C-alpha cells in the first residue's frame, strides 16, 4: 500500500512521467481523473481519501476539497488561483501552492509576438495568401512599431519583461502599477492615460472580482480607433460582447486574445470569428522549458508537504502557523 495518495484533476501535456517519477520516490500513488466536473472529482477524492490534489484548469471547489478528510495540500499547476476555493482551504488549514514564475518569459514573449502580429498584419496576410491573394495592398497600410506606444496594465513580473523587450524595439511604454512599482524607461500612469494614449494595450493582471470585465464598452470608447487590445492574462478581464461591438463600430482596430471566457470559446461567434481578432488557445505559457519547470516544482511542493517540509510558494501562509 502506498503511504500517500494524490489526485491529479487534469493536465495539459502528453504524459505524466515527471509527476510519476517525483511522486514514486515519496511513495505517493497518483490517481488521474478522467472527468473534471465537480461530482466526478469529489467522488474520486472521497473514494481514495486523497492526501493531495494537483490541479491545472479544473475547478477545485468546496465540495471537492471537503470530500477527503485526509487532504493536506492543493497544488496549482500554474499561476492563477481562481479555480481553487482558497478561502475554504484556508478555513480548514490546507495549504494552497502555485508556481508564480515558471512561464513569465514565455508569456512576455507571446504578448510581444501578438503585438507584432497585429502591427505587421501577419494573420491577415497569411489568410489572404492561403486563399490565393498575393497582394501587399490587401489590407490597410501598416505603421512602424518603433515610436508607437504600448500601454501595459499590470507592471508585475511579466509586465516588466514585456516592457524591457518593448523598449528594445523603440516603443514608448506606459504602465499601470497597483503596487507603485517603477522601472527605467517606463512611465507609470493611471488607466485613463493608458486608454487614451496607447496604440497597443496589454492586459497582465490577475482575474479577481474587482478586475472582472475591467475592459468593457466604457473603456473601448476611450481607446484610439487604431489601437489593439492584447490579452494574455485571463479572459474574464474583458467583456467580450462589448469588445465585439467596439471592433465592429470602429472604436478600436482589433484584438489578440490568448485567453477567453469561457475556454474553449465559441469560435463561430464574434469576437473570435472576426478577422481583425487573433486567437490563440491559451498557449502563451507553453514551452519545453516552462512545462518541465512547472511540473517538477508543483509536484515537489506536494512531496515536501507530505514529508514534513514547508513547500515553496504557499499562498495562504497563515495556515502554517
PDB file of N, CA and C in Angstrom, residues 21-70:
ATOM      1  N   UNK A  21       7.494  10.118 -11.602  1.00  0.00           N
ATOM      2  CA  UNK A  21       8.833   9.858 -11.069  1.00  0.00           C
ATOM      3  C   UNK A  21       9.030  10.525  -9.712  1.00  0.00           C
ATOM      4  N   UNK A  22       8.598  11.780  -9.595  1.00  0.00           N
ATOM      5  CA  UNK A  22       8.764  12.514  -8.337  1.00  0.00           C
ATOM      6  C   UNK A  22       7.923  11.905  -7.224  1.00  0.00           C
ATOM      7  N   UNK A  23       6.685  11.563  -7.529  1.00  0.00           N
ATOM      8  CA  UNK A  23       5.787  11.014  -6.516  1.00  0.00           C
ATOM      9  C   UNK A  23       6.172   9.600  -6.110  1.00  0.00           C
ATOM     10  N   UNK A  24       6.648   8.795  -7.053  1.00  0.00           N
ATOM     11  CA  UNK A  24       7.053   7.424  -6.739  1.00  0.00           C
ATOM     12  C   UNK A  24       8.146   7.396  -5.678  1.00  0.00           C
ATOM     13  N   UNK A  25       9.070   8.337  -5.765  1.00  0.00           N
ATOM     14  CA  UNK A  25      10.184   8.375  -4.813  1.00  0.00           C
ATOM     15  C   UNK A  25       9.704   8.626  -3.389  1.00  0.00           C
ATOM     16  N   UNK A  26       8.546   9.266  -3.261  1.00  0.00           N
ATOM     17  CA  UNK A  26       7.999   9.563  -1.934  1.00  0.00           C
ATOM     18  C   UNK A  26       6.866   8.611  -1.556  1.00  0.00           C
ATOM     19  N   UNK A  27       6.694   7.538  -2.345  1.00  0.00           N
ATOM     20  CA  UNK A  27       5.649   6.546  -2.094  1.00  0.00           C
ATOM     21  C   UNK A  27       4.258   7.181  -2.124  1.00  0.00           C
ATOM     22  N   UNK A  28       4.040   7.992  -3.150  1.00  0.00           N
ATOM     23  CA  UNK A  28       2.740   8.641  -3.352  1.00  0.00           C
ATOM     24  C   UNK A  28       2.083   8.040  -4.594  1.00  0.00           C
ATOM     25  N   UNK A  29       0.903   7.466  -4.428  1.00  0.00           N
ATOM     26  CA  UNK A  29       0.155   6.940  -5.567  1.00  0.00           C
ATOM     27  C   UNK A  29      -0.545   8.082  -6.294  1.00  0.00           C
ATOM     28  N   UNK A  30      -0.415   8.114  -7.606  1.00  0.00           N
ATOM     29  CA  UNK A  30      -1.049   9.161  -8.404  1.00  0.00           C
ATOM     30  C   UNK A  30      -2.359   8.641  -8.989  1.00  0.00           C
ATOM     31  N   UNK A  31      -3.438   9.313  -8.657  1.00  0.00           N
ATOM     32  CA  UNK A  31      -4.755   8.980  -9.193  1.00  0.00           C
ATOM     33  C   UNK A  31      -5.128  10.066 -10.197  1.00  0.00           C
ATOM     34  N   UNK A  32      -5.361   9.681 -11.438  1.00  0.00           N
ATOM     35  CA  UNK A  32      -5.620  10.645 -12.510  1.00  0.00           C
ATOM     36  C   UNK A  32      -7.105  10.646 -12.853  1.00  0.00           C
ATOM     37  N   UNK A  33      -7.725  11.798 -12.735  1.00  0.00           N
ATOM     38  CA  UNK A  33      -9.148  11.927 -13.056  1.00  0.00           C
ATOM     39  C   UNK A  33      -9.368  11.837 -14.563  1.00  0.00           C
ATOM     40  N   UNK A  34     -10.475  11.248 -14.944  1.00  0.00           N
ATOM     41  CA  UNK A  34     -10.843  11.186 -16.366  1.00  0.00           C
ATOM     42  C   UNK A  34     -11.957  12.175 -16.697  1.00  0.00           C
ATOM     43  N   UNK A  35     -12.602  12.713 -15.667  1.00  0.00           N
ATOM     44  CA  UNK A  35     -13.622  13.751 -15.844  1.00  0.00           C
ATOM     45  C   UNK A  35     -13.338  14.869 -14.844  1.00  0.00           C
ATOM     46  N   UNK A  36     -13.623  16.108 -15.245  1.00  0.00           N
ATOM     47  CA  UNK A  36     -13.242  17.242 -14.395  1.00  0.00           C
ATOM     48  C   UNK A  36     -14.432  17.956 -13.766  1.00  0.00           C
ATOM     49  N   UNK A  37     -15.626  17.398 -13.900  1.00  0.00           N
ATOM     50  CA  UNK A  37     -16.761  18.058 -13.249  1.00  0.00           C
ATOM     51  C   UNK A  37     -16.694  17.851 -11.741  1.00  0.00           C
ATOM     52  N   UNK A  38     -17.373  18.695 -11.012  1.00  0.00           N
ATOM     53  CA  UNK A  38     -17.283  18.716  -9.555  1.00  0.00           C
ATOM     54  C   UNK A  38     -17.635  17.374  -8.930  1.00  0.00           C
ATOM     55  N   UNK A  39     -18.717  16.764  -9.361  1.00  0.00           N
ATOM     56  CA  UNK A  39     -19.147  15.500  -8.764  1.00  0.00           C
ATOM     57  C   UNK A  39     -18.132  14.389  -8.989  1.00  0.00           C
ATOM     58  N   UNK A  40     -17.572  14.327 -10.193  1.00  0.00           N
ATOM     59  CA  UNK A  40     -16.588  13.285 -10.501  1.00  0.00           C
ATOM     60  C   UNK A  40     -15.337  13.448  -9.651  1.00  0.00           C
ATOM     61  N   UNK A  41     -14.867  14.681  -9.511  1.00  0.00           N
ATOM     62  CA  UNK A  41     -13.660  14.919  -8.714  1.00  0.00           C
ATOM     63  C   UNK A  41     -13.911  14.650  -7.237  1.00  0.00           C
ATOM     64  N   UNK A  42     -15.060  15.061  -6.739  1.00  0.00           N
ATOM     65  CA  UNK A  42     -15.386  14.819  -5.333  1.00  0.00           C
ATOM     66  C   UNK A  42     -15.501  13.325  -5.051  1.00  0.00           C
ATOM     67  N   UNK A  43     -16.082  12.595  -5.977  1.00  0.00           N
ATOM     68  CA  UNK A  43     -16.214  11.144  -5.817  1.00  0.00           C
ATOM     69  C   UNK A  43     -14.847  10.470  -5.757  1.00  0.00           C
ATOM     70  N   UNK A  44     -13.945  10.864  -6.649  1.00  0.00           N
ATOM     71  CA  UNK A  44     -12.592  10.294  -6.646  1.00  0.00           C
ATOM     72  C   UNK A  44     -11.851  10.632  -5.361  1.00  0.00           C
ATOM     73  N   UNK A  45     -11.952  11.891  -4.943  1.00  0.00           N
ATOM     74  CA  UNK A  45     -11.256  12.317  -3.724  1.00  0.00           C
ATOM     75  C   UNK A  45     -11.753  11.541  -2.517  1.00  0.00           C
ATOM     76  N   UNK A  46     -13.054  11.306  -2.456  1.00  0.00           N
ATOM     77  CA  UNK A  46     -13.628  10.564  -1.336  1.00  0.00           C
ATOM     78  C   UNK A  46     -13.283   9.082  -1.409  1.00  0.00           C
ATOM     79  N   UNK A  47     -13.373   8.517  -2.596  1.00  0.00           N
ATOM     80  CA  UNK A  47     -13.106   7.084  -2.775  1.00  0.00           C
ATOM     81  C   UNK A  47     -11.686   6.722  -2.359  1.00  0.00           C
ATOM     82  N   UNK A  48     -10.736   7.574  -2.717  1.00  0.00           N
ATOM     83  CA  UNK A  48      -9.328   7.275  -2.442  1.00  0.00           C
ATOM     84  C   UNK A  48      -8.796   7.981  -1.198  1.00  0.00           C
ATOM     85  N   UNK A  49      -9.643   8.812  -0.573  1.00  0.00           N
ATOM     86  CA  UNK A  49      -9.207   9.551   0.622  1.00  0.00           C
ATOM     87  C   UNK A  49      -7.840  10.199   0.372  1.00  0.00           C
ATOM     88  N   UNK A  50      -7.787  11.029  -0.636  1.00  0.00           N
ATOM     89  CA  UNK A  50      -6.509  11.565  -1.108  1.00  0.00           C
ATOM     90  C   UNK A  50      -5.884  12.525  -0.101  1.00  0.00           C
ATOM     91  N   UNK A  51      -4.567  12.530  -0.098  1.00  0.00           N
ATOM     92  CA  UNK A  51      -3.797  13.423   0.766  1.00  0.00           C
ATOM     93  C   UNK A  51      -3.450  14.733   0.068  1.00  0.00           C
ATOM     94  N   UNK A  52      -3.518  14.740  -1.261  1.00  0.00           N
ATOM     95  CA  UNK A  52      -3.130  15.925  -2.026  1.00  0.00           C
ATOM     96  C   UNK A  52      -3.954  16.009  -3.301  1.00  0.00           C
ATOM     97  N   UNK A  53      -4.151  17.229  -3.755  1.00  0.00           N
ATOM     98  CA  UNK A  53      -4.776  17.471  -5.058  1.00  0.00           C
ATOM     99  C   UNK A  53      -3.846  18.359  -5.869  1.00  0.00           C
ATOM    100  N   UNK A  54      -3.549  17.922  -7.091  1.00  0.00           N
ATOM    101  CA  UNK A  54      -2.841  18.757  -8.057  1.00  0.00           C
ATOM    102  C   UNK A  54      -3.835  19.116  -9.148  1.00  0.00           C
ATOM    103  N   UNK A  55      -3.898  20.391  -9.502  1.00  0.00           N
ATOM    104  CA  UNK A  55      -4.874  20.808 -10.497  1.00  0.00           C
ATOM    105  C   UNK A  55      -4.272  21.774 -11.496  1.00  0.00           C
ATOM    106  N   UNK A  56      -4.683  21.598 -12.754  1.00  0.00           N
ATOM    107  CA  UNK A  56      -4.264  22.505 -13.813  1.00  0.00           C
ATOM    108  C   UNK A  56      -5.376  23.543 -14.035  1.00  0.00           C
ATOM    109  N   UNK A  57      -6.435  23.159 -14.746  1.00  0.00           N
ATOM    110  CA  UNK A  57      -7.538  24.093 -15.011  1.00  0.00           C
ATOM    111  C   UNK A  57      -8.817  23.744 -14.256  1.00  0.00           C
ATOM    112  N   UNK A  58      -8.979  22.511 -13.849  1.00  0.00           N
ATOM    113  CA  UNK A  58     -10.240  22.073 -13.241  1.00  0.00           C
ATOM    114  C   UNK A  58     -10.541  22.860 -11.969  1.00  0.00           C
ATOM    115  N   UNK A  59     -11.817  23.037 -11.702  1.00  0.00           N
ATOM    116  CA  UNK A  59     -12.232  23.778 -10.511  1.00  0.00           C
ATOM    117  C   UNK A  59     -12.174  22.868  -9.283  1.00  0.00           C
ATOM    118  N   UNK A  60     -11.416  23.321  -8.298  1.00  0.00           N
ATOM    119  CA  UNK A  60     -11.327  22.604  -7.028  1.00  0.00           C
ATOM    120  C   UNK A  60     -12.205  23.362  -6.040  1.00  0.00           C
ATOM    121  N   UNK A  61     -13.439  22.915  -5.941  1.00  0.00           N
ATOM    122  CA  UNK A  61     -14.460  23.609  -5.161  1.00  0.00           C
ATOM    123  C   UNK A  61     -14.496  23.114  -3.717  1.00  0.00           C
ATOM    124  N   UNK A  62     -15.343  23.755  -2.935  1.00  0.00           N
ATOM    125  CA  UNK A  62     -15.526  23.338  -1.549  1.00  0.00           C
ATOM    126  C   UNK A  62     -15.925  21.868  -1.473  1.00  0.00           C
ATOM    127  N   UNK A  63     -16.801  21.438  -2.367  1.00  0.00           N
ATOM    128  CA  UNK A  63     -17.255  20.042  -2.356  1.00  0.00           C
ATOM    129  C   UNK A  63     -16.108  19.083  -2.617  1.00  0.00           C
ATOM    130  N   UNK A  64     -15.236  19.424  -3.550  1.00  0.00           N
ATOM    131  CA  UNK A  64     -14.083  18.566  -3.869  1.00  0.00           C
ATOM    132  C   UNK A  64     -13.112  18.537  -2.697  1.00  0.00           C
ATOM    133  N   UNK A  65     -12.847  19.700  -2.129  1.00  0.00           N
ATOM    134  CA  UNK A  65     -11.899  19.801  -1.011  1.00  0.00           C
ATOM    135  C   UNK A  65     -12.407  19.032   0.206  1.00  0.00           C
ATOM    136  N   UNK A  66     -13.696  19.163   0.477  1.00  0.00           N
ATOM    137  CA  UNK A  66     -14.269  18.532   1.670  1.00  0.00           C
ATOM    138  C   UNK A  66     -14.429  17.026   1.527  1.00  0.00           C
ATOM    139  N   UNK A  67     -14.304  16.508   0.315  1.00  0.00           N
ATOM    140  CA  UNK A  67     -14.570  15.083   0.073  1.00  0.00           C
ATOM    141  C   UNK A  67     -13.580  14.160   0.760  1.00  0.00           C
ATOM    142  N   UNK A  68     -12.363  14.638   0.997  1.00  0.00           N
ATOM    143  CA  UNK A  68     -11.357  13.798   1.653  1.00  0.00           C
ATOM    144  C   UNK A  68     -10.870  14.449   2.941  1.00  0.00           C
ATOM    145  N   UNK A  69     -11.211  13.868   4.082  1.00  0.00           N
ATOM    146  CA  UNK A  69     -10.715  14.398   5.357  1.00  0.00           C
ATOM    147  C   UNK A  69      -9.193  14.334   5.477  1.00  0.00           C
ATOM    148  N   UNK A  70      -8.555  13.514   4.634  1.00  0.00           N
ATOM    149  CA  UNK A  70      -7.094  13.383   4.676  1.00  0.00           C
ATOM    150  C   UNK A  70      -6.365  14.494   3.924  1.00  0.00           C
TER     151      UNK A  70
END
